[in-house]
């Protein structure tokens, strides 16, 4: 940050929550410039808009407690920056790039501004490529796109965190890439639990964690996604490594923008959201892409307000996603883990031209079998299995075996389930499903297919 600009001081005109109006008589700071207020503790702000030739309106990224009118504010001349490089692996940061995990002191000059432009279209890959996760249910029925964005939908306690830690583990083992976890508006309890679980599972050394916690001002929560993206872009563009970017929760990013918009006095749009929601979300999402050398693949946890998928926030998020993975509480209660709802989950990648005719046909047969079983459940509950026709009985037997085959023991849960984790290739997963659909396992008990990896592990 420039020392020449630091002599350019402004004066606070008004403070309204996280919004501060500041007068600069000499030189007006540029947009996104970081300003600091002098006092008992440093108050950091970012220029949000220019009100007139001498006044800026800034968003505070820290608490404004103790800031008063006439207080002096220094123009740092630079934007918000975060550290980048392999030295950030295994550490936990806040929006300012400060280490918050009480590990060894973290310092250094290799930093980048969080305001980066998306990769130019000419530098992006034009082909669609599947990102294999090693998780059967996802790879077959909701394949992820390399360099794409996937939504992970689910309530509390259905296994979102377990799926996320397993994806990080498989990323390290199968793709030789790095993972970045970005917590936007996370509860500190969730962040601490995830940190501890990842440390115990041994996946922390190839992971960076960036948090803008729920108790922080909206400015910090709004910018933490950009900070994580900057770290991810460095690994993709400079180190040429594939990056798995996990965002929890993308709805909180929109919520933080809505709070800022209200404080700035902007006229709200439908249902009280900020009028600039589409632009703000696109500025973040468009930075997630694949280049000719490496890719950033993103999996984002999505909270849907009141389960209303027509809510403006959900509609805008959906327009950016290429896959959606829905976790079901009903499947979790039946002990079918990962608790992925096979009928509600889907992907734009699941077309014959991208995944191939063979994969597409098997996925469609699985869907049809499971959907028919879902329809027959009421009849089975009322009249019993014996009342079904021979054809329907076969469908039920196939569906129940498919449901169990699509379960899988995870590496990250080994230490409390006692079952060794399995990473299953897409080809092995498809072969297993095809053999079940061809009635090769009718004589096998259902439990023979429960919590196994490849179909070869099924035992009579």
Coordinates of C-alpha atoms in Angstrom, one line a residue:
X1 CA 0.0 0.0 0.0
X2 CA 1.3 3.4 -1.0
X3 CA 3.0 5.7 1.6
X4 CA 2.4 8.8 -0.5
X5 CA -1.4 8.3 -0.3
X6 CA -1.3 7.7 3.5
X7 CA -0.8 11.4 4.1
X8 CA -4.2 12.0 2.4
X9 CA -6.5 12.3 5.4
X10 CA -10.2 12.6 5.5
X11 CA -12.8 13.6 8.1
X12 CA -15.8 11.5 9.2
X13 CA -19.1 13.3 8.5
X14 CA -21.5 10.6 9.7
X15 CA -21.7 7.0 11.0
X16 CA -24.8 4.8 10.4
X17 CA -24.1 1.2 11.5
X18 CA -21.5 -0.1 9.0
X19 CA -21.9 2.9 6.6
X20 CA -19.5 5.8 7.1
X21 CA -19.5 9.1 5.1
X22 CA -16.1 10.7 4.9
X23 CA -15.0 14.1 3.4
X24 CA -11.6 14.3 1.5
X25 CA -10.7 17.9 0.6
X26 CA -7.4 17.1 -1.2
X27 CA -7.9 13.9 -3.3
X28 CA -10.9 11.6 -3.5
X29 CA -9.9 7.9 -2.9
X30 CA -10.8 5.5 -5.8
X31 CA -13.5 2.8 -5.6
X32 CA -12.7 -0.2 -3.4
X33 CA -9.8 1.7 -1.7
X34 CA -9.2 0.7 1.9
X35 CA -9.5 3.4 4.5
X36 CA -8.4 3.2 8.1
X37 CA -9.6 5.3 11.1
X38 CA -7.2 6.2 13.8
X39 CA -8.1 5.6 17.4
X40 CA -7.9 3.0 20.2
X41 CA -8.1 0.3 17.6
X42 CA -7.9 0.3 13.8
X43 CA -11.3 0.5 12.0
X44 CA -11.0 -0.7 8.4
X45 CA -13.4 0.5 5.7
X46 CA -13.7 0.1 1.9
X47 CA -14.9 2.9 -0.4
X48 CA -18.3 1.8 -1.8
X49 CA -19.5 4.9 -3.7
X50 CA -18.6 8.6 -4.4
X51 CA -21.4 11.0 -3.2
X52 CA -19.9 14.2 -4.6
X53 CA -16.4 15.6 -5.6
X54 CA -15.3 15.7 -1.9
X55 CA -17.3 12.9 -0.2
X56 CA -17.1 9.1 -0.2
X57 CA -19.4 6.5 1.4
X58 CA -17.5 3.6 2.8
X59 CA -18.5 0.2 4.2
X60 CA -16.9 -0.8 7.5
X61 CA -15.3 -4.3 7.4
X62 CA -14.8 -4.2 11.2
X63 CA -17.0 -2.9 14.0
X64 CA -17.5 0.9 14.0
X65 CA -17.7 1.1 17.8
X66 CA -15.8 4.1 19.0
X67 CA -15.8 5.9 15.7
X68 CA -17.2 9.5 15.9
X69 CA -17.8 12.5 13.8
X70 CA -14.7 14.6 13.0
X71 CA -12.4 11.6 13.4
X72 CA -9.4 11.4 11.1
X73 CA -9.4 8.7 8.4
X74 CA -6.3 7.7 6.4
X75 CA -6.4 6.8 2.7
X76 CA -4.1 3.7 2.3
X77 CA -4.1 4.1 -1.5
X78 CA -4.6 0.3 -2.0
X79 CA -7.4 -2.3 -2.1
X80 CA -8.0 -5.2 0.2
X81 CA -5.3 -7.9 -0.3
X82 CA -4.9 -11.5 0.8
X83 CA -1.8 -13.7 0.9
X84 CA -1.4 -16.3 -1.9
X85 CA 0.9 -19.2 -2.6
X86 CA 1.6 -22.7 -1.2
X87 CA 2.4 -21.2 2.2
X88 CA -1.3 -20.6 2.8
X89 CA -2.1 -24.4 2.8
X90 CA -3.3 -25.9 6.0
X91 CA -4.2 -22.5 7.5
X92 CA -7.4 -20.6 8.4
X93 CA -7.8 -16.9 7.4
X94 CA -10.3 -14.1 7.8
X95 CA -11.3 -11.6 5.1
X96 CA -8.1 -9.5 5.7
X97 CA -5.8 -12.5 5.1
X98 CA -4.9 -12.7 8.8
X99 CA -4.3 -16.2 10.3
X100 CA -7.0 -17.0 12.9
X101 CA -6.2 -20.6 13.8
X102 CA -3.6 -19.8 16.5
X103 CA -0.9 -21.6 14.5
X104 CA 2.6 -20.2 13.9
X105 CA 2.9 -16.5 13.0
X106 CA 2.0 -15.9 9.4
X107 CA 3.6 -13.0 7.5
X108 CA 5.0 -12.2 4.1
X109 CA 4.7 -9.8 1.2
X110 CA 3.3 -12.1 -1.5
X111 CA -0.3 -10.7 -1.6
X112 CA -2.9 -10.1 -4.3
X113 CA -5.9 -7.7 -4.4
X114 CA -9.3 -9.5 -4.0
X115 CA -10.8 -7.5 -6.9
X116 CA -9.7 -9.6 -9.9
X117 CA -11.4 -9.8 -13.3
X118 CA -12.7 -13.1 -14.6
X119 CA -10.7 -15.1 -17.1
X120 CA -11.2 -13.8 -20.7
X121 CA -13.4 -16.0 -22.8
X122 CA -10.6 -16.7 -25.3
X123 CA -8.5 -18.3 -22.5
X124 CA -11.2 -20.6 -21.3
X125 CA -11.7 -24.2 -22.4
X126 CA -14.7 -24.6 -24.6
X127 CA -15.3 -28.4 -24.0
X128 CA -17.3 -29.8 -21.2
X129 CA -15.4 -32.3 -19.1
X130 CA -16.6 -34.5 -16.2
X131 CA -15.1 -33.9 -12.7
X132 CA -14.9 -37.4 -11.1
X133 CA -15.5 -37.3 -7.4
X134 CA -15.2 -41.0 -6.6
X135 CA -18.7 -40.9 -5.0
X136 CA -20.9 -43.3 -6.9
X137 CA -24.3 -41.5 -6.5
X138 CA -22.9 -38.1 -7.6
X139 CA -20.8 -39.4 -10.5
X140 CA -23.6 -41.5 -12.1
X141 CA -26.7 -39.3 -11.5
X142 CA -25.5 -35.8 -11.0
X143 CA -22.0 -35.6 -12.5
X144 CA -20.0 -32.4 -11.7
X145 CA -18.5 -30.3 -14.4
X146 CA -14.7 -29.6 -14.3
X147 CA -14.6 -25.8 -13.9
X148 CA -18.3 -25.7 -13.2
X149 CA -20.5 -25.0 -10.2
X150 CA -22.6 -27.4 -8.3
X151 CA -25.2 -26.7 -5.6
X152 CA -25.4 -28.8 -2.5
X153 CA -28.9 -28.6 -1.0
X154 CA -29.7 -29.9 2.4
X155 CA -30.9 -29.1 5.9
X156 CA -28.9 -29.4 9.2
X157 CA -27.7 -32.9 10.1
X158 CA -28.1 -34.7 6.7
X159 CA -24.4 -34.9 6.0
X160 CA -23.4 -31.8 4.0
X161 CA -20.1 -31.4 6.0
X162 CA -19.3 -35.1 5.6
X163 CA -19.8 -34.9 1.8
X164 CA -17.6 -31.8 1.7
X165 CA -14.7 -33.4 3.7
X166 CA -14.9 -36.5 1.5
X167 CA -14.7 -34.4 -1.7
X168 CA -11.6 -32.6 -0.2
X169 CA -10.1 -36.0 0.6
X170 CA -10.7 -37.4 -2.9
X171 CA -9.5 -34.1 -4.5
X172 CA -6.1 -34.6 -2.7
X173 CA -5.9 -38.3 -3.5
X174 CA -7.3 -38.5 -7.0
X175 CA -6.7 -35.1 -8.6
X176 CA -3.5 -33.9 -7.0
X177 CA -5.1 -30.5 -6.5
X178 CA -5.9 -28.2 -3.6
X179 CA -9.1 -27.4 -1.8
X180 CA -10.3 -24.1 -0.5
X181 CA -13.2 -23.9 2.0
X182 CA -14.9 -20.5 2.2
X183 CA -17.3 -20.0 5.1
X184 CA -19.7 -17.1 4.4
X185 CA -21.8 -16.2 7.4
X186 CA -20.8 -19.5 9.1
X187 CA -21.6 -20.1 12.8
X188 CA -18.3 -20.3 14.7
X189 CA -19.4 -23.7 16.0
X190 CA -19.6 -25.1 12.5
X191 CA -16.3 -23.6 11.5
X192 CA -14.5 -25.0 14.5
X193 CA -16.0 -28.5 14.1
X194 CA -15.1 -28.6 10.4
X195 CA -11.5 -27.5 11.2
X196 CA -11.2 -30.2 13.8
X197 CA -12.8 -32.9 11.6
X198 CA -10.5 -32.1 8.7
X199 CA -7.5 -32.2 10.9
X200 CA -8.5 -35.6 12.2
X201 CA -9.2 -36.9 8.7
X202 CA -5.8 -35.7 7.6
X203 CA -7.0 -33.5 4.7
X204 CA -6.1 -30.1 6.2
X205 CA -2.5 -29.9 4.8
X206 CA -3.9 -29.5 1.2
X207 CA -6.7 -27.1 2.2
X208 CA -7.1 -23.4 2.9
X209 CA -10.0 -22.2 5.0
X210 CA -11.3 -18.6 4.8
X211 CA -14.1 -17.4 7.1
X212 CA -16.4 -14.4 7.4
X213 CA -18.3 -15.4 10.4
X214 CA -21.9 -14.8 11.2
X215 CA -21.1 -12.2 14.0
X216 CA -18.9 -10.1 11.7
X217 CA -20.2 -6.9 9.9
X218 CA -22.0 -7.4 6.5
X219 CA -19.0 -5.9 4.7
X220 CA -16.6 -8.6 5.9
X221 CA -19.2 -11.4 5.0
X222 CA -19.7 -9.8 1.6
X223 CA -16.0 -9.7 0.7
X224 CA -14.8 -13.1 2.1
X225 CA -16.0 -14.9 -1.1
X226 CA -13.8 -12.6 -3.2
X227 CA -10.8 -13.3 -0.8
X228 CA -11.2 -17.1 -1.2
X229 CA -11.5 -16.7 -5.0
X230 CA -8.3 -14.8 -5.2
X231 CA -6.4 -17.6 -3.4
X232 CA -8.1 -20.1 -5.7
X233 CA -7.1 -18.2 -8.9
X234 CA -3.5 -18.1 -7.8
X235 CA -3.4 -21.9 -7.5
X236 CA -5.1 -22.3 -10.9
X237 CA -3.2 -19.7 -12.9
X238 CA 0.3 -19.7 -11.3
X239 CA 0.7 -23.2 -9.8
X240 CA -1.5 -24.7 -12.6
X241 CA -3.3 -26.9 -10.1
X242 CA -6.9 -28.0 -10.1
X243 CA -8.8 -26.3 -7.3
X244 CA -11.9 -27.5 -5.5
X245 CA -13.7 -24.4 -4.0
X246 CA -16.3 -25.2 -1.4
X247 CA -18.6 -22.3 -0.4
X248 CA -20.9 -22.6 2.6
X249 CA -23.3 -20.8 2.3
X250 CA -23.8 -18.8 -1.0
X251 CA -27.2 -17.5 0.2
X252 CA -25.4 -15.7 3.1
X253 CA -23.3 -13.8 0.4
X254 CA -26.6 -12.5 -1.1
X255 CA -27.9 -11.8 2.5
X256 CA -24.8 -9.7 3.3
X257 CA -25.2 -7.7 0.0
X258 CA -28.9 -7.1 1.0
X259 CA -27.9 -5.7 4.4
X260 CA -25.3 -3.4 2.8
X261 CA -27.8 -2.2 0.2
X262 CA -30.3 -1.3 2.9
X263 CA -27.7 0.6 4.9
X264 CA -26.6 2.4 1.7
X265 CA -30.2 3.6 1.2
X266 CA -30.8 1.8 -2.1
X267 CA -34.4 1.1 -3.1
X268 CA -35.1 -2.6 -2.6
X269 CA -36.4 -4.8 -5.4
X270 CA -38.8 -7.8 -5.1
X271 CA -39.0 -9.4 -1.6
X272 CA -36.6 -6.8 -0.2
X273 CA -33.5 -8.0 -2.0
X274 CA -30.9 -5.5 -3.3
X275 CA -31.5 -4.1 -6.8
X276 CA -27.9 -5.1 -7.8
X277 CA -28.2 -8.8 -6.6
X278 CA -27.7 -10.3 -10.1
X279 CA -24.6 -8.3 -10.8
X280 CA -23.0 -8.9 -7.4
X281 CA -23.6 -12.7 -7.6
X282 CA -22.3 -12.8 -11.2
X283 CA -19.1 -10.8 -10.3
X284 CA -18.2 -13.7 -7.9
X285 CA -19.6 -16.7 -9.8
X286 CA -18.0 -15.7 -13.2
X287 CA -14.5 -16.0 -11.7
X288 CA -15.1 -19.7 -11.2
X289 CA -14.0 -21.3 -14.5
X290 CA -11.5 -23.6 -16.2
X291 CA -8.6 -22.5 -18.3
X292 CA -6.5 -24.5 -20.7
X293 CA -4.1 -25.5 -17.9
X294 CA -6.3 -26.0 -14.8
X295 CA -9.7 -25.4 -13.4
X296 CA -11.6 -24.1 -10.3
X297 CA -14.5 -26.4 -9.7
X298 CA -17.0 -25.1 -7.1
X299 CA -19.4 -26.8 -4.8
X300 CA -21.7 -24.4 -3.0
X301 CA -24.1 -25.2 -0.2
X302 CA -27.4 -23.4 -0.9
X303 CA -30.0 -22.4 1.7
X304 CA -33.4 -22.0 0.0
X305 CA -35.6 -19.5 2.0
X306 CA -38.8 -21.3 3.2
X307 CA -38.1 -24.1 0.6
X308 CA -39.4 -21.7 -2.0
X309 CA -37.4 -22.4 -5.2
X310 CA -39.1 -19.3 -6.9
X311 CA -37.4 -17.0 -4.4
X312 CA -35.2 -14.4 -6.3
X313 CA -32.0 -15.6 -4.5
X314 CA -32.6 -19.2 -5.5
X315 CA -33.5 -18.3 -9.1
X316 CA -30.3 -16.3 -9.5
X317 CA -28.1 -19.0 -7.9
X318 CA -29.7 -21.7 -10.1
X319 CA -28.9 -19.8 -13.3
X320 CA -25.1 -20.3 -12.5
X321 CA -25.2 -24.0 -11.5
X322 CA -24.4 -26.9 -13.8
X323 CA -25.3 -29.6 -11.2
X324 CA -27.5 -29.8 -8.1
X325 CA -27.0 -32.5 -5.4
X326 CA -30.0 -32.7 -3.0
X327 CA -29.4 -34.4 0.4
X328 CA -32.5 -36.0 1.9
X329 CA -33.4 -36.4 5.6
X330 CA -35.5 -39.4 4.8
X331 CA -32.6 -41.3 3.3
X332 CA -30.4 -40.3 6.2
X333 CA -33.0 -41.7 8.6
X334 CA -32.9 -45.0 6.7
X335 CA -29.1 -45.2 7.1
X336 CA -28.5 -44.7 3.4
X337 CA -25.3 -42.6 3.3
X338 CA -24.4 -40.4 1.5
X339 CA -28.0 -39.3 1.8
X340 CA -28.3 -38.1 -1.8
X341 CA -31.9 -37.9 -3.1
X342 CA -31.3 -39.7 -6.4
X343 CA -34.6 -38.4 -8.0
X344 CA -34.3 -34.8 -7.1
X345 CA -30.5 -34.4 -7.9
X346 CA -29.6 -33.7 -11.5
X347 CA -27.0 -32.2 -13.8
X348 CA -26.8 -30.4 -17.1
X349 CA -23.8 -32.7 -17.9
X350 CA -26.0 -35.8 -18.0
X351 CA -26.5 -35.8 -21.8
X352 CA -25.4 -38.4 -24.3
X353 CA -23.0 -36.0 -26.1
X354 CA -21.1 -35.2 -22.9
X355 CA -21.2 -38.4 -20.7
X356 CA -21.7 -40.9 -23.6
X357 CA -24.7 -43.0 -24.6
X358 CA -23.8 -45.9 -22.3
X359 CA -23.6 -43.7 -19.1
X360 CA -26.8 -41.7 -20.1
X361 CA -28.8 -44.9 -20.7
X362 CA -27.8 -46.5 -17.3
X363 CA -28.6 -43.2 -15.5
X364 CA -32.1 -43.1 -17.1
X365 CA -32.8 -46.7 -16.3
X366 CA -31.8 -46.1 -12.6
X367 CA -34.0 -43.1 -12.4
X368 CA -37.0 -44.9 -14.0
X369 CA -36.5 -47.9 -11.6
X370 CA -36.3 -45.7 -8.5
X371 CA -39.2 -43.5 -9.5
X372 CA -41.4 -46.6 -10.1
X373 CA -40.4 -48.0 -6.7
X374 CA -41.3 -44.6 -5.1
X375 CA -44.8 -44.9 -6.7
X376 CA -45.3 -48.5 -5.5
X377 CA -44.4 -47.7 -1.9
X378 CA -47.9 -46.7 -1.0
X379 CA -49.4 -49.9 -2.4
X380 CA -46.7 -52.0 -0.5
X381 CA -47.5 -50.1 2.7
X382 CA -51.2 -50.8 2.4
X383 CA -51.5 -54.2 0.7
X384 CA -48.0 -55.7 1.1
X385 CA -45.4 -56.8 -1.4
X386 CA -47.3 -60.0 -2.3
X387 CA -50.1 -58.1 -4.1
X388 CA -47.7 -56.7 -6.7
X389 CA -47.4 -58.2 -10.2
X390 CA -44.2 -60.2 -11.1
X391 CA -42.9 -57.2 -13.1
X392 CA -43.4 -54.8 -10.3
X393 CA -41.8 -57.2 -7.8
X394 CA -38.7 -57.3 -10.0
X395 CA -38.6 -53.5 -10.1
X396 CA -38.8 -53.3 -6.3
X397 CA -36.0 -55.9 -5.9
X398 CA -33.8 -54.0 -8.4
X399 CA -34.6 -50.6 -6.8
X400 CA -33.8 -51.7 -3.3
X401 CA -30.5 -53.2 -4.4
X402 CA -29.6 -50.1 -6.4
X403 CA -30.4 -47.9 -3.3
X404 CA -28.0 -50.0 -1.2
X405 CA -25.3 -50.1 -3.9
X406 CA -25.3 -46.3 -4.2
X407 CA -24.3 -46.1 -0.5
X408 CA -20.6 -45.9 0.2
X409 CA -18.2 -45.9 3.2
X410 CA -16.2 -42.6 3.3
X411 CA -12.5 -42.2 4.1
X412 CA -13.3 -39.2 6.4
X413 CA -15.7 -41.3 8.5
X414 CA -13.3 -44.3 9.0
X415 CA -12.3 -43.3 12.5
X416 CA -15.9 -43.5 13.9
X417 CA -17.6 -46.1 11.7
X418 CA -14.7 -48.6 11.6
X419 CA -15.3 -49.2 7.9
X420 CA -12.5 -48.6 5.4
X421 CA -13.4 -45.8 2.9
X422 CA -13.8 -46.5 -0.8
X423 CA -13.2 -44.3 -3.8
X424 CA -15.0 -45.8 -6.8
X425 CA -14.2 -45.0 -10.4
X426 CA -17.0 -44.0 -12.7
X427 CA -16.6 -47.1 -14.9
X428 CA -16.8 -49.5 -11.8
X429 CA -19.9 -47.6 -10.5
X430 CA -21.6 -47.9 -13.9
X431 CA -20.7 -51.6 -14.3
X432 CA -22.2 -52.3 -10.8
X433 CA -25.5 -50.5 -11.6
X434 CA -25.8 -52.2 -15.0
X435 CA -25.3 -55.7 -13.5
X436 CA -28.0 -54.9 -10.8
X437 CA -30.4 -53.7 -13.6
X438 CA -29.7 -57.0 -15.5
X439 CA -30.9 -58.9 -12.4
X440 CA -27.5 -60.5 -11.8
X441 CA -27.9 -60.0 -8.0
X442 CA -31.5 -61.1 -7.5
X443 CA -30.3 -64.1 -5.4
X444 CA -28.1 -61.9 -3.2
X445 CA -29.5 -60.4 0.1
X446 CA -29.9 -56.6 0.0
X447 CA -27.3 -56.1 2.8
X448 CA -24.6 -57.8 0.6
X449 CA -24.7 -54.6 -1.5
X450 CA -24.8 -52.1 1.4
X451 CA -21.8 -49.9 2.1
X452 CA -19.5 -51.5 -0.4
X453 CA -17.2 -50.0 -3.1
X454 CA -17.2 -51.8 -6.4
X455 CA -19.8 -54.6 -7.2
X456 CA -17.0 -57.2 -6.9
X457 CA -17.1 -56.7 -3.1
X458 CA -20.7 -58.0 -2.9
X459 CA -20.8 -61.3 -1.1
X460 CA -23.6 -63.9 -0.8

